């Protein structure tokens, strides 16, 4: 019984799996935050490019003749 308790206390394989899970979760949070921060600007850029391709003036430029 003593050996079982001693071996159980020294076993770190479960702790390693938990650490990898925490690292993966942290990476997911960072990726989601990065996408959220860049997503709006990227959407605006694609809208601007789409407007230019479609023949509309980009939103940043003032109207001509003014």
mmCIF file with all atom_site columns, C-alpha atoms in Angstrom:
data_model
loop_
_atom_site.group_PDB
_atom_site.id
_atom_site.type_symbol
_atom_site.label_atom_id
_atom_site.label_alt_id
_atom_site.label_comp_id
_atom_site.label_asym_id
_atom_site.label_entity_id
_atom_site.label_seq_id
_atom_site.pdbx_PDB_ins_code
_atom_site.Cartn_x
_atom_site.Cartn_y
_atom_site.Cartn_z
_atom_site.occupancy
_atom_site.B_iso_or_equiv
_atom_site.pdbx_formal_charge
_atom_site.auth_seq_id
_atom_site.auth_comp_id
_atom_site.auth_asym_id
_atom_site.auth_atom_id
_atom_site.pdbx_PDB_model_num
ATOM 1  C CA . UNK A 1 1  ? 0.000   0.000  0.000   1.00 0.00 ? 1  UNK A CA 1
ATOM 2  C CA . UNK A 1 2  ? 2.859   2.398  0.770   1.00 0.00 ? 2  UNK A CA 1
ATOM 3  C CA . UNK A 1 3  ? 4.402   1.798  -2.638  1.00 0.00 ? 3  UNK A CA 1
ATOM 4  C CA . UNK A 1 4  ? 1.075   2.525  -4.350  1.00 0.00 ? 4  UNK A CA 1
ATOM 5  C CA . UNK A 1 5  ? 0.711   5.855  -2.533  1.00 0.00 ? 5  UNK A CA 1
ATOM 6  C CA . UNK A 1 6  ? 4.347   6.758  -3.178  1.00 0.00 ? 6  UNK A CA 1
ATOM 7  C CA . UNK A 1 7  ? 4.051   5.951  -6.895  1.00 0.00 ? 7  UNK A CA 1
ATOM 8  C CA . UNK A 1 8  ? 0.732   7.795  -7.136  1.00 0.00 ? 8  UNK A CA 1
ATOM 9  C CA . UNK A 1 9  ? 2.228   10.921 -5.538  1.00 0.00 ? 9  UNK A CA 1
ATOM 10 C CA . UNK A 1 10 ? 5.211   10.881 -7.905  1.00 0.00 ? 10 UNK A CA 1
ATOM 11 C CA . UNK A 1 11 ? 3.192   10.265 -11.091 1.00 0.00 ? 11 UNK A CA 1
ATOM 12 C CA . UNK A 1 12 ? 3.128   13.492 -13.138 1.00 0.00 ? 12 UNK A CA 1
ATOM 13 C CA . UNK A 1 13 ? 1.609   12.241 -16.401 1.00 0.00 ? 13 UNK A CA 1
ATOM 14 C CA . UNK A 1 14 ? -1.814  13.711 -15.579 1.00 0.00 ? 14 UNK A CA 1
ATOM 15 C CA . UNK A 1 15 ? -0.292  17.074 -14.676 1.00 0.00 ? 15 UNK A CA 1
ATOM 16 C CA . UNK A 1 16 ? 1.499   17.189 -18.030 1.00 0.00 ? 16 UNK A CA 1
ATOM 17 C CA . UNK A 1 17 ? -1.744  16.549 -19.895 1.00 0.00 ? 17 UNK A CA 1
ATOM 18 C CA . UNK A 1 18 ? -3.454  19.326 -17.942 1.00 0.00 ? 18 UNK A CA 1
ATOM 19 C CA . UNK A 1 19 ? -0.600  21.709 -18.741 1.00 0.00 ? 19 UNK A CA 1
ATOM 20 C CA . UNK A 1 20 ? -0.897  20.945 -22.467 1.00 0.00 ? 20 UNK A CA 1
ATOM 21 C CA . UNK A 1 21 ? -4.652  21.509 -22.247 1.00 0.00 ? 21 UNK A CA 1
ATOM 22 C CA . UNK A 1 22 ? -4.140  24.883 -20.564 1.00 0.00 ? 22 UNK A CA 1
ATOM 23 C CA . UNK A 1 23 ? -1.589  25.911 -23.203 1.00 0.00 ? 23 UNK A CA 1
ATOM 24 C CA . UNK A 1 24 ? -3.986  24.933 -26.007 1.00 0.00 ? 24 UNK A CA 1
ATOM 25 C CA . UNK A 1 25 ? -6.817  26.881 -24.361 1.00 0.00 ? 25 UNK A CA 1
ATOM 26 C CA . UNK A 1 26 ? -4.604  29.962 -23.957 1.00 0.00 ? 26 UNK A CA 1
ATOM 27 C CA . UNK A 1 27 ? -3.552  29.768 -27.598 1.00 0.00 ? 27 UNK A CA 1
ATOM 28 C CA . UNK A 1 28 ? -7.207  29.540 -28.655 1.00 0.00 ? 28 UNK A CA 1
ATOM 29 C CA . UNK A 1 29 ? -8.071  32.644 -26.616 1.00 0.00 ? 29 UNK A CA 1
ATOM 30 C CA . UNK A 1 30 ? -5.175  34.587 -28.169 1.00 0.00 ? 30 UNK A CA 1
ATOM 31 C CA . UNK A 1 31 ? -6.156  33.530 -31.700 1.00 0.00 ? 31 UNK A CA 1
ATOM 32 C CA . UNK A 1 32 ? -9.810  34.446 -31.157 1.00 0.00 ? 32 UNK A CA 1
ATOM 33 C CA . UNK A 1 33 ? -8.838  37.837 -29.708 1.00 0.00 ? 33 UNK A CA 1
ATOM 34 C CA . UNK A 1 34 ? -6.495  38.484 -32.644 1.00 0.00 ? 34 UNK A CA 1
ATOM 35 C CA . UNK A 1 35 ? -9.147  37.600 -35.187 1.00 0.00 ? 35 UNK A CA 1
ATOM 36 C CA . UNK A 1 36 ? -11.626 39.842 -33.401 1.00 0.00 ? 36 UNK A CA 1
ATOM 37 C CA . UNK A 1 37 ? -9.201  42.766 -33.422 1.00 0.00 ? 37 UNK A CA 1
ATOM 38 C CA . UNK A 1 38 ? -8.203  42.373 -37.071 1.00 0.00 ? 38 UNK A CA 1
ATOM 39 C CA . UNK A 1 39 ? -11.569 41.193 -38.403 1.00 0.00 ? 39 UNK A CA 1
ATOM 40 C CA . UNK A 1 40 ? -13.267 44.591 -38.452 1.00 0.00 ? 40 UNK A CA 1
ATOM 41 C CA . UNK A 1 41 ? -10.454 46.334 -40.278 1.00 0.00 ? 41 UNK A CA 1
ATOM 42 C CA . UNK A 1 42 ? -10.135 43.458 -42.715 1.00 0.00 ? 42 UNK A CA 1
ATOM 43 C CA . UNK A 1 43 ? -13.867 43.595 -43.458 1.00 0.00 ? 43 UNK A CA 1
ATOM 44 C CA . UNK A 1 44 ? -13.650 47.336 -44.120 1.00 0.00 ? 44 UNK A CA 1
ATOM 45 C CA . UNK A 1 45 ? -10.716 46.799 -46.474 1.00 0.00 ? 45 UNK A CA 1
ATOM 46 C CA . UNK A 1 46 ? -12.542 44.108 -48.466 1.00 0.00 ? 46 UNK A CA 1
ATOM 47 C CA . UNK A 1 47 ? -15.621 46.335 -48.688 1.00 0.00 ? 47 UNK A CA 1
ATOM 48 C CA . UNK A 1 48 ? -13.468 49.183 -50.003 1.00 0.00 ? 48 UNK A CA 1
ATOM 49 C CA . UNK A 1 49 ? -11.817 46.914 -52.574 1.00 0.00 ? 49 UNK A CA 1
ATOM 50 C CA . UNK A 1 50 ? -15.211 45.539 -53.617 1.00 0.00 ? 50 UNK A CA 1
ATOM 51 C CA . UNK A 1 51 ? -16.554 49.057 -54.072 1.00 0.00 ? 51 UNK A CA 1
ATOM 52 C CA . UNK A 1 52 ? -13.560 50.029 -56.203 1.00 0.00 ? 52 UNK A CA 1
ATOM 53 C CA . UNK A 1 53 ? -13.983 46.932 -58.382 1.00 0.00 ? 53 UNK A CA 1
ATOM 54 C CA . UNK A 1 54 ? -17.703 47.618 -58.703 1.00 0.00 ? 54 UNK A CA 1
ATOM 55 C CA . UNK A 1 55 ? -17.004 51.153 -59.932 1.00 0.00 ? 55 UNK A CA 1
ATOM 56 C CA . UNK A 1 56 ? -18.024 52.989 -56.771 1.00 0.00 ? 56 UNK A CA 1
ATOM 57 C CA . UNK A 1 57 ? -15.752 55.547 -55.166 1.00 0.00 ? 57 UNK A CA 1
ATOM 58 C CA . UNK A 1 58 ? -14.043 54.458 -51.942 1.00 0.00 ? 58 UNK A CA 1
ATOM 59 C CA . UNK A 1 59 ? -15.579 55.905 -48.773 1.00 0.00 ? 59 UNK A CA 1
ATOM 60 C CA . UNK A 1 60 ? -12.326 57.713 -47.816 1.00 0.00 ? 60 UNK A CA 1
ATOM 61 C CA . UNK A 1 61 ? -12.184 59.988 -50.895 1.00 0.00 ? 61 UNK A CA 1
ATOM 62 C CA . UNK A 1 62 ? -14.149 63.256 -51.009 1.00 0.00 ? 62 UNK A CA 1
ATOM 63 C CA . UNK A 1 63 ? -16.603 63.725 -53.871 1.00 0.00 ? 63 UNK A CA 1
ATOM 64 C CA . UNK A 1 64 ? -15.203 65.210 -57.081 1.00 0.00 ? 64 UNK A CA 1
ATOM 65 C CA . UNK A 1 65 ? -15.659 68.949 -57.776 1.00 0.00 ? 65 UNK A CA 1
ATOM 66 C CA . UNK A 1 66 ? -16.014 69.943 -54.158 1.00 0.00 ? 66 UNK A CA 1
#
